[in-house]
mmCIF file of N, CA and C in Angstrom:
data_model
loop_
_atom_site.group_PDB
_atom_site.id
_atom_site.type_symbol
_atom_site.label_atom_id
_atom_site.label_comp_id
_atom_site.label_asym_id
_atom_site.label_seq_id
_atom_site.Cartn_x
_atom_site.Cartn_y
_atom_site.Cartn_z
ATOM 1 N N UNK A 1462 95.315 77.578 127.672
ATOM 2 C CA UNK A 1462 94.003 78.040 127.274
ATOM 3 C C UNK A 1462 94.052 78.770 125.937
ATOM 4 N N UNK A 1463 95.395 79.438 125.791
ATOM 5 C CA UNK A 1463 95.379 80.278 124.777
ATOM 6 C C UNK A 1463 95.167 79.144 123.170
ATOM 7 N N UNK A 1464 95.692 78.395 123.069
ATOM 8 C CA UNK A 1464 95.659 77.567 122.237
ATOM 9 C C UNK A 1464 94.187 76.879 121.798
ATOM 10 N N UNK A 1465 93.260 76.934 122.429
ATOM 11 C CA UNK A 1465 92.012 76.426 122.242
ATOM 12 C C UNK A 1465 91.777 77.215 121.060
ATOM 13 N N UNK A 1466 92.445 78.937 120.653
ATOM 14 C CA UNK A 1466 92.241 79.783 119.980
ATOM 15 C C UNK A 1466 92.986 79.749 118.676
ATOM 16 N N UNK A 1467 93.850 78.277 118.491
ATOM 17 C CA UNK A 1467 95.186 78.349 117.385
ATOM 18 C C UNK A 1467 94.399 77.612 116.080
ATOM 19 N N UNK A 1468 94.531 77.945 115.603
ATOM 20 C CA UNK A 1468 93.894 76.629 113.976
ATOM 21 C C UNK A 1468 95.255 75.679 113.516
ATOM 22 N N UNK A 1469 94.305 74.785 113.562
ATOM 23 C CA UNK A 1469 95.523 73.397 113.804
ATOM 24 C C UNK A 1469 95.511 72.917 112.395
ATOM 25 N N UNK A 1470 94.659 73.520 111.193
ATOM 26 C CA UNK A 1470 94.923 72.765 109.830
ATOM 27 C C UNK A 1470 93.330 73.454 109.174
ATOM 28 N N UNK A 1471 93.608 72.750 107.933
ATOM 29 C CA UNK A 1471 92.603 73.044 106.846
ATOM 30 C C UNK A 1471 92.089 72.165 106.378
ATOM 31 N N UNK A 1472 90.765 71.843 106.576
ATOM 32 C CA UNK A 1472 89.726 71.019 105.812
ATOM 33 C C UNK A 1472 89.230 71.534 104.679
ATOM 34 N N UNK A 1473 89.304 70.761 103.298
ATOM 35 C CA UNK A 1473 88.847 70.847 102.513
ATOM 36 C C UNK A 1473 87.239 70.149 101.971
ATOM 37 N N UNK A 1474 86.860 70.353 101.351
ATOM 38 C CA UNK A 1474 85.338 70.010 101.403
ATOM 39 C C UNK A 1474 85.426 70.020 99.981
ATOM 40 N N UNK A 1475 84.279 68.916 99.497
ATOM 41 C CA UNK A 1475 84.133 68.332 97.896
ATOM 42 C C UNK A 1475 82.982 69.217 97.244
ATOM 43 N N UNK A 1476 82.995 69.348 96.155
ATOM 44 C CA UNK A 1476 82.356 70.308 95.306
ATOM 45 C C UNK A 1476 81.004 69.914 95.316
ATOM 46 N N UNK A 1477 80.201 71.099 96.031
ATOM 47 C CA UNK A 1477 78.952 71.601 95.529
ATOM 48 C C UNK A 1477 78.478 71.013 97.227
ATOM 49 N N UNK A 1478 79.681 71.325 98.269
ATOM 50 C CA UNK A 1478 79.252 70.476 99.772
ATOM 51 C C UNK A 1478 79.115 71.790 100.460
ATOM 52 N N UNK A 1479 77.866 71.392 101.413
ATOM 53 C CA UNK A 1479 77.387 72.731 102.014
ATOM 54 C C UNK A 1479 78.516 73.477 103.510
ATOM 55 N N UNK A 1480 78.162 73.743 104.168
ATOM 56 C CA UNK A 1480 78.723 74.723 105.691
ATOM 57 C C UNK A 1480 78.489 73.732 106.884
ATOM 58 N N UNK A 1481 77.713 73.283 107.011
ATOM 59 C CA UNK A 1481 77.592 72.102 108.062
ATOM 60 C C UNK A 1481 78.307 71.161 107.595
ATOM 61 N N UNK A 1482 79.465 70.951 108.104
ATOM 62 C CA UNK A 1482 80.291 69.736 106.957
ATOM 63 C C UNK A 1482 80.497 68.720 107.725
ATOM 64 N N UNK A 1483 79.318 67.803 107.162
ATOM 65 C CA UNK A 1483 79.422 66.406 107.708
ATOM 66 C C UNK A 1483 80.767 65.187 106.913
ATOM 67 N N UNK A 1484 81.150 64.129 107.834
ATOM 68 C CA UNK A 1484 82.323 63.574 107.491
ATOM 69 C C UNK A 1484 82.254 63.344 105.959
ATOM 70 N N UNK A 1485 81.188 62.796 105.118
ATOM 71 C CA UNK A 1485 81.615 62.293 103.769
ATOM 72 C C UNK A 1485 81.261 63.708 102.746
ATOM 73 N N UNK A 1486 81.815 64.911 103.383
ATOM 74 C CA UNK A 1486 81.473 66.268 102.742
ATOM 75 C C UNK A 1486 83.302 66.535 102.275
ATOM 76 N N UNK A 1487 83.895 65.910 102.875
ATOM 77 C CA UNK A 1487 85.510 66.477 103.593
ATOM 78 C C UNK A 1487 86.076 65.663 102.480
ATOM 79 N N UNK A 1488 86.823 66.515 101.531
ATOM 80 C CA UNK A 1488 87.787 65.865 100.860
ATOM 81 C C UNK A 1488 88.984 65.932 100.669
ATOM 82 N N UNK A 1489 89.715 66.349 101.982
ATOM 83 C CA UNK A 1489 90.909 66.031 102.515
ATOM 84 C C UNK A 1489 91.350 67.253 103.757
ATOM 85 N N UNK A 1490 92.224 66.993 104.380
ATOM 86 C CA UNK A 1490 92.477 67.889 105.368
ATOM 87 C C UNK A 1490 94.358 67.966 105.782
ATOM 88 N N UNK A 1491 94.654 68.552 105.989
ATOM 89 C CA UNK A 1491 95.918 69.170 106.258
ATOM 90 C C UNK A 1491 96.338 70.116 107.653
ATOM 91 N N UNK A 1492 97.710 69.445 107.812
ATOM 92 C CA UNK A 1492 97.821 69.954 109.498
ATOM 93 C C UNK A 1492 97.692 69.060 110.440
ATOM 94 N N UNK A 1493 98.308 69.618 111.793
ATOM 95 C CA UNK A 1493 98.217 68.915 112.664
ATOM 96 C C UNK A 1493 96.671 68.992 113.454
ATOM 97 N N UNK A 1494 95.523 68.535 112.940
ATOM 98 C CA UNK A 1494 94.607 68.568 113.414
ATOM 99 C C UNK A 1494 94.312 67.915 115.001
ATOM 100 N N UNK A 1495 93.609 68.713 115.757
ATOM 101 C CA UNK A 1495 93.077 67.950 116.365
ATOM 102 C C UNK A 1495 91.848 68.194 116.767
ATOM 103 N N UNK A 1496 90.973 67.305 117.458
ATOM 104 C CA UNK A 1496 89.630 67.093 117.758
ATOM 105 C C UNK A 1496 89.462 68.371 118.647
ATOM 106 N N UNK A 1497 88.502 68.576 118.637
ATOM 107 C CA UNK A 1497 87.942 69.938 119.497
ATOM 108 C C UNK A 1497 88.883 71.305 119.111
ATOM 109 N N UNK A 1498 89.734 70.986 118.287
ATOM 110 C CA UNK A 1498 90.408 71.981 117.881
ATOM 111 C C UNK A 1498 89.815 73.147 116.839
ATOM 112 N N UNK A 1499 90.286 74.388 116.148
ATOM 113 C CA UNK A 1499 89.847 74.740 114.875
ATOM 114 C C UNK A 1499 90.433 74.844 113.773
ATOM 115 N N UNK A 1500 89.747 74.584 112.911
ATOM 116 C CA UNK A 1500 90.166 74.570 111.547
ATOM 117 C C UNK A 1500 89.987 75.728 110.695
ATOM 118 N N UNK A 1501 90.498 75.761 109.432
ATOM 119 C CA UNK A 1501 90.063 76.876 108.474
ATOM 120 C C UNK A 1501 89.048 75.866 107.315
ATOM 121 N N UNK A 1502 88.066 76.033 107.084
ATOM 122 C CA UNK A 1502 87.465 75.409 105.670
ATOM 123 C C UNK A 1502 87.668 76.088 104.571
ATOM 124 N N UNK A 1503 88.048 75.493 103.559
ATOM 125 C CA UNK A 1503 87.703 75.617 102.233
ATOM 126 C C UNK A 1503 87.140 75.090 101.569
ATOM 127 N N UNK A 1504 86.217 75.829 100.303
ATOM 128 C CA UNK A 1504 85.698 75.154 99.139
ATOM 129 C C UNK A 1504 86.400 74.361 98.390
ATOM 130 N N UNK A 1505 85.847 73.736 97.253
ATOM 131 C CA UNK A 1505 86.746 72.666 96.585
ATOM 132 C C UNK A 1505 87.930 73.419 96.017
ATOM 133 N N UNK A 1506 87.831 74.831 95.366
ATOM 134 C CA UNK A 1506 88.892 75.561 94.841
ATOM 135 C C UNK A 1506 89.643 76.636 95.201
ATOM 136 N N UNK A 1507 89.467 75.921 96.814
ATOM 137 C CA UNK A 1507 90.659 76.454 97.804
ATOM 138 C C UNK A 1507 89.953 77.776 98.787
ATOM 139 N N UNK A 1508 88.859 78.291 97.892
ATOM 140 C CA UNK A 1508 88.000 79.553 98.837
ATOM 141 C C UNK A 1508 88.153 79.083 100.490
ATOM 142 N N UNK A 1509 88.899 80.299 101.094
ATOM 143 C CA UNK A 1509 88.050 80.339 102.438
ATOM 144 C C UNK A 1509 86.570 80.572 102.663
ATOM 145 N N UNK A 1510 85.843 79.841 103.530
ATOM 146 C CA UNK A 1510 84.587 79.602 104.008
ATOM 147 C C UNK A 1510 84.580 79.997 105.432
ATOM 148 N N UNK A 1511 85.268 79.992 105.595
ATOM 149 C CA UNK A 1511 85.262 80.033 107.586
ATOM 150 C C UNK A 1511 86.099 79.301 108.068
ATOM 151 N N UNK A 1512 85.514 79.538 109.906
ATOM 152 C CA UNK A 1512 86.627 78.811 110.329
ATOM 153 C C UNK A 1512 85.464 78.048 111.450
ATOM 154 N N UNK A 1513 85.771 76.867 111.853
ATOM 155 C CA UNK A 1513 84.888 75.632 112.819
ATOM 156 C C UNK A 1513 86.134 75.085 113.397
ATOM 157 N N UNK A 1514 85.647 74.245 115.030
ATOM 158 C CA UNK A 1514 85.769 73.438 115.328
ATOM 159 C C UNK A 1514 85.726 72.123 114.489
ATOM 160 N N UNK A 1515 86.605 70.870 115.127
ATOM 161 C CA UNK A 1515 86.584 69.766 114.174
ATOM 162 C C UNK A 1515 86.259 68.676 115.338
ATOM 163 N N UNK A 1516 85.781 67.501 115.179
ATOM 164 C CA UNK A 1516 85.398 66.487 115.681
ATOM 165 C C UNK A 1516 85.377 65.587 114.642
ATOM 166 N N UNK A 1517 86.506 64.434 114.284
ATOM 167 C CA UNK A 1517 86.512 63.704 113.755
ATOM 168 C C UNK A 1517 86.004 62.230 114.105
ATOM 169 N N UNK A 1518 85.509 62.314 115.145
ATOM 170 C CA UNK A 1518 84.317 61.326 116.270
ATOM 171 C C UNK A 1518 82.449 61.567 115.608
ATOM 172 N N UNK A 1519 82.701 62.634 115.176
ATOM 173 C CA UNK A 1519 81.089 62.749 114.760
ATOM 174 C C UNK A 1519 80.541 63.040 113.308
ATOM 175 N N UNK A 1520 79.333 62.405 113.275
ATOM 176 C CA UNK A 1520 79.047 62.206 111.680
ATOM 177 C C UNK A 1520 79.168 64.410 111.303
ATOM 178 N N UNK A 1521 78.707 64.860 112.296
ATOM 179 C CA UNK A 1521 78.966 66.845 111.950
ATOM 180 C C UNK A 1521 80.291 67.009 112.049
ATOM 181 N N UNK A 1522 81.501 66.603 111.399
ATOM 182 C CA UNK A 1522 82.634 66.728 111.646
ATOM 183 C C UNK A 1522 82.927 68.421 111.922
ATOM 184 N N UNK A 1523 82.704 69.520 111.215
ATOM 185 C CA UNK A 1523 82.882 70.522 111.662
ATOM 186 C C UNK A 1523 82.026 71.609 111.551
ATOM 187 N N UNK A 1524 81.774 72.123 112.844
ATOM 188 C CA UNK A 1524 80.875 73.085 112.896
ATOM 189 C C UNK A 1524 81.438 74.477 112.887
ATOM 190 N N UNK A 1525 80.925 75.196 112.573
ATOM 191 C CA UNK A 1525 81.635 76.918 111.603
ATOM 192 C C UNK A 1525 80.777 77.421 113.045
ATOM 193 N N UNK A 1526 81.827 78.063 113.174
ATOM 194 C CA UNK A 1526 81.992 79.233 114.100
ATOM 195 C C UNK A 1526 81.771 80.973 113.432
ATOM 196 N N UNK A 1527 82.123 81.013 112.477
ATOM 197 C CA UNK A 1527 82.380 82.479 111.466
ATOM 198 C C UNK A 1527 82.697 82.152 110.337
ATOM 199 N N UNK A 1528 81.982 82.491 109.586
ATOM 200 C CA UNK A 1528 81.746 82.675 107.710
ATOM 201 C C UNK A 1528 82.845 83.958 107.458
ATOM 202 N N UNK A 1529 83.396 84.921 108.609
ATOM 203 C CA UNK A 1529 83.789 86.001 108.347
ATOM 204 C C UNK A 1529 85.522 86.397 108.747
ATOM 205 N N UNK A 1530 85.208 85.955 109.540
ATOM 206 C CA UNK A 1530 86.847 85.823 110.423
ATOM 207 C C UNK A 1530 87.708 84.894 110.431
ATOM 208 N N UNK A 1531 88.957 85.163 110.001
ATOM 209 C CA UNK A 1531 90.018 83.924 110.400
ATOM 210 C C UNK A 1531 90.495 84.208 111.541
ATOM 211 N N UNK A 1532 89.569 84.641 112.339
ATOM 212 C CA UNK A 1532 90.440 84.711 113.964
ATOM 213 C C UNK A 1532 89.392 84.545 114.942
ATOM 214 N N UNK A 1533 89.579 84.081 115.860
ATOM 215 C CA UNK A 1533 88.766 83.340 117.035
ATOM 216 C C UNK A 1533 89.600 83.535 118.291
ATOM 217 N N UNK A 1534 89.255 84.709 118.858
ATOM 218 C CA UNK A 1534 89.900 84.599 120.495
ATOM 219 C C UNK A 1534 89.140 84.812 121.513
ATOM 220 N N UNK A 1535 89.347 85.606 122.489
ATOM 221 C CA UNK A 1535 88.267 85.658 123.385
ATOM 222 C C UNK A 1535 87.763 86.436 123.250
ATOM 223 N N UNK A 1536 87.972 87.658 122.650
ATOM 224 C CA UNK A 1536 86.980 88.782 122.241
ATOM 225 C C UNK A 1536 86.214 88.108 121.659
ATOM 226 N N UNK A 1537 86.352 87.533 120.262
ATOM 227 C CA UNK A 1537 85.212 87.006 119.471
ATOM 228 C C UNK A 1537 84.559 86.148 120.468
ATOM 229 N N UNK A 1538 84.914 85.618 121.424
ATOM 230 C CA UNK A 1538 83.750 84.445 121.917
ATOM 231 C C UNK A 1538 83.221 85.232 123.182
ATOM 232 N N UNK A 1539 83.357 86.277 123.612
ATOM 233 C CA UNK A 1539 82.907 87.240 124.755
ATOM 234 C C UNK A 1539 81.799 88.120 123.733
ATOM 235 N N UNK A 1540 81.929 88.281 122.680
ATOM 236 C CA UNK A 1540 81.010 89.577 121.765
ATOM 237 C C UNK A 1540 79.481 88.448 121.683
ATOM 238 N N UNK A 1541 80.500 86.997 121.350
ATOM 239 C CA UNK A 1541 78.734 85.612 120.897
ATOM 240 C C UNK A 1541 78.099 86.120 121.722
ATOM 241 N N UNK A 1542 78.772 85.273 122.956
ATOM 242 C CA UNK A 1542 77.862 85.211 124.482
ATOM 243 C C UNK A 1542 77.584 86.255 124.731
ATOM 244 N N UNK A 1543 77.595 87.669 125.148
ATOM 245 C CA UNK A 1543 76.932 89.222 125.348
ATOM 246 C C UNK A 1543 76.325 88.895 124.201
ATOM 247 N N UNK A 1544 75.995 88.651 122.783
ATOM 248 C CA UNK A 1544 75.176 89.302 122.023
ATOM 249 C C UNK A 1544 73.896 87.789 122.394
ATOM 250 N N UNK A 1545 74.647 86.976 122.813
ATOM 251 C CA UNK A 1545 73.345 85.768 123.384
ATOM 252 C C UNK A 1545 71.889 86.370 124.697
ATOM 253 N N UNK A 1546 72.848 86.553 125.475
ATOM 254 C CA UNK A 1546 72.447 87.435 126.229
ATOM 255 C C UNK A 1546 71.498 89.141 125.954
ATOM 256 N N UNK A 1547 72.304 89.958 125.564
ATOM 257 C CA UNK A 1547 71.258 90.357 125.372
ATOM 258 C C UNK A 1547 70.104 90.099 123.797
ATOM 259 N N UNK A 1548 70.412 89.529 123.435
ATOM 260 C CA UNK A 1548 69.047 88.726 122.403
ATOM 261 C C UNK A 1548 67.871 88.401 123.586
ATOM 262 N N UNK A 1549 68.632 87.409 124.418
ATOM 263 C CA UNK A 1549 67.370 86.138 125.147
ATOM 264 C C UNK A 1549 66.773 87.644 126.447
ATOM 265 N N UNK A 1550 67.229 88.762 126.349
ATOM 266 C CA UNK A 1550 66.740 89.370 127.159
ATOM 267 C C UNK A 1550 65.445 90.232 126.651
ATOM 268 N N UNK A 1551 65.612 90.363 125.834
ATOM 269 C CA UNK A 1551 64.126 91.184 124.989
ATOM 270 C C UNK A 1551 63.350 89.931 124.146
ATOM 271 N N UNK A 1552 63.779 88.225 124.561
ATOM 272 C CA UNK A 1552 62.675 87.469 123.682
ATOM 273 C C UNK A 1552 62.445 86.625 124.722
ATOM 274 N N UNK A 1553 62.912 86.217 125.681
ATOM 275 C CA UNK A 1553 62.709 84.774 126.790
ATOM 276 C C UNK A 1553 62.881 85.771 127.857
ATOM 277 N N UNK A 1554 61.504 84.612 128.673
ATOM 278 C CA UNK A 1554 61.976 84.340 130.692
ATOM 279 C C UNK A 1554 63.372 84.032 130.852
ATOM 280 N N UNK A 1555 64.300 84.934 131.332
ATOM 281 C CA UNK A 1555 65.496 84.811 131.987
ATOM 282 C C UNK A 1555 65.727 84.219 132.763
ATOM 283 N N UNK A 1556 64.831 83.796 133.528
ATOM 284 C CA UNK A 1556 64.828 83.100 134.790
ATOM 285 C C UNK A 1556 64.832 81.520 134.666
ATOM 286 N N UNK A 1557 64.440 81.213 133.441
ATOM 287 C CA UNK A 1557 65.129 79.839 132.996
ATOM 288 C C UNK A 1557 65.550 79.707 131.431
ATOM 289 N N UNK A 1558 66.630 80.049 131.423
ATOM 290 C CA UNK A 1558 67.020 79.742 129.485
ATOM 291 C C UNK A 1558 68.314 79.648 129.200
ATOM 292 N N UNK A 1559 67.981 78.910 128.067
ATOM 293 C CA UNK A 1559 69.398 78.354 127.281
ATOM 294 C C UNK A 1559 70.161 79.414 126.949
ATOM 295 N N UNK A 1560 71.587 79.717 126.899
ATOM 296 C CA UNK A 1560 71.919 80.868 126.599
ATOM 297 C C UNK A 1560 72.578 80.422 125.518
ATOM 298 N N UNK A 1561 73.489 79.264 125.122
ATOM 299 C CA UNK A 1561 74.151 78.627 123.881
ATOM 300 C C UNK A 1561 73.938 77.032 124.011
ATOM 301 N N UNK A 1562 73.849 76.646 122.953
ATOM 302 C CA UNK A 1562 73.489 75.280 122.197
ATOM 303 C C UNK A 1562 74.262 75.157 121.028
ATOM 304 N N UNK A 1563 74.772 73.964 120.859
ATOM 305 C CA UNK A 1563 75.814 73.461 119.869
ATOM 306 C C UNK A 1563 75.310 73.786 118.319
ATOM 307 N N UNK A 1564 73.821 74.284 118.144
ATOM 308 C CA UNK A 1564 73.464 74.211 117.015
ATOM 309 C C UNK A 1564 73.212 75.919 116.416
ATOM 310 N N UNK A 1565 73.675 76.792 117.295
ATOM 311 C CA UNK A 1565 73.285 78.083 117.270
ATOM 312 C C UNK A 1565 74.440 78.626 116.972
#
């Protein structure tokens, strides 16, 4: 389990390509990547950007998790979900709601 938390390589991304980095954004990658794994992004001149999941199956190849952190463990993913939670508690019926979605 612990490993879901390891960054398996670095995607690079082509100049002037946004944060949602769809496959023809990616201009090269390094490491033993793998799918559902995370990555570190960089800009074209090496800047860290964050760090995402990778899916090399989908035209959203990687979705950013943190603009801020190069670290992702379970604290960071226990602080999302509590801060999901209490968000949807002072704006939505609790009694039926989404608490995370792939696009949030």
């Amino acid at each position: 389990m612990e490993d879901l938390f390891k960054i398996h390589g670095i995607v690079n991304l082509k100049k002037g390509e946004g944060m949602w980095v769809y496959d023809n954004e990616i201009a090269s990658t390094m490491g033993e990547i793998v799918d559902g794994g995370l990555v570190e992004v960089h800009d074209f001149d090496g800047y860290f950007m964050g760090i995402g999941y990778i899916n090399r199956r989908s035209k959203i190849t990687v979705r950013m998790m943190s603009r801020r952190t190069r670290e992702i463990d379970r604290a960071f993913i226990e602080q999302r979900v509590r801060a999901c939670v209490d968000y949807r508690k002072h704006t939505v019926d609790m009694s039926s709601c989404r608490l995370i979605f792939g696009e949030a």
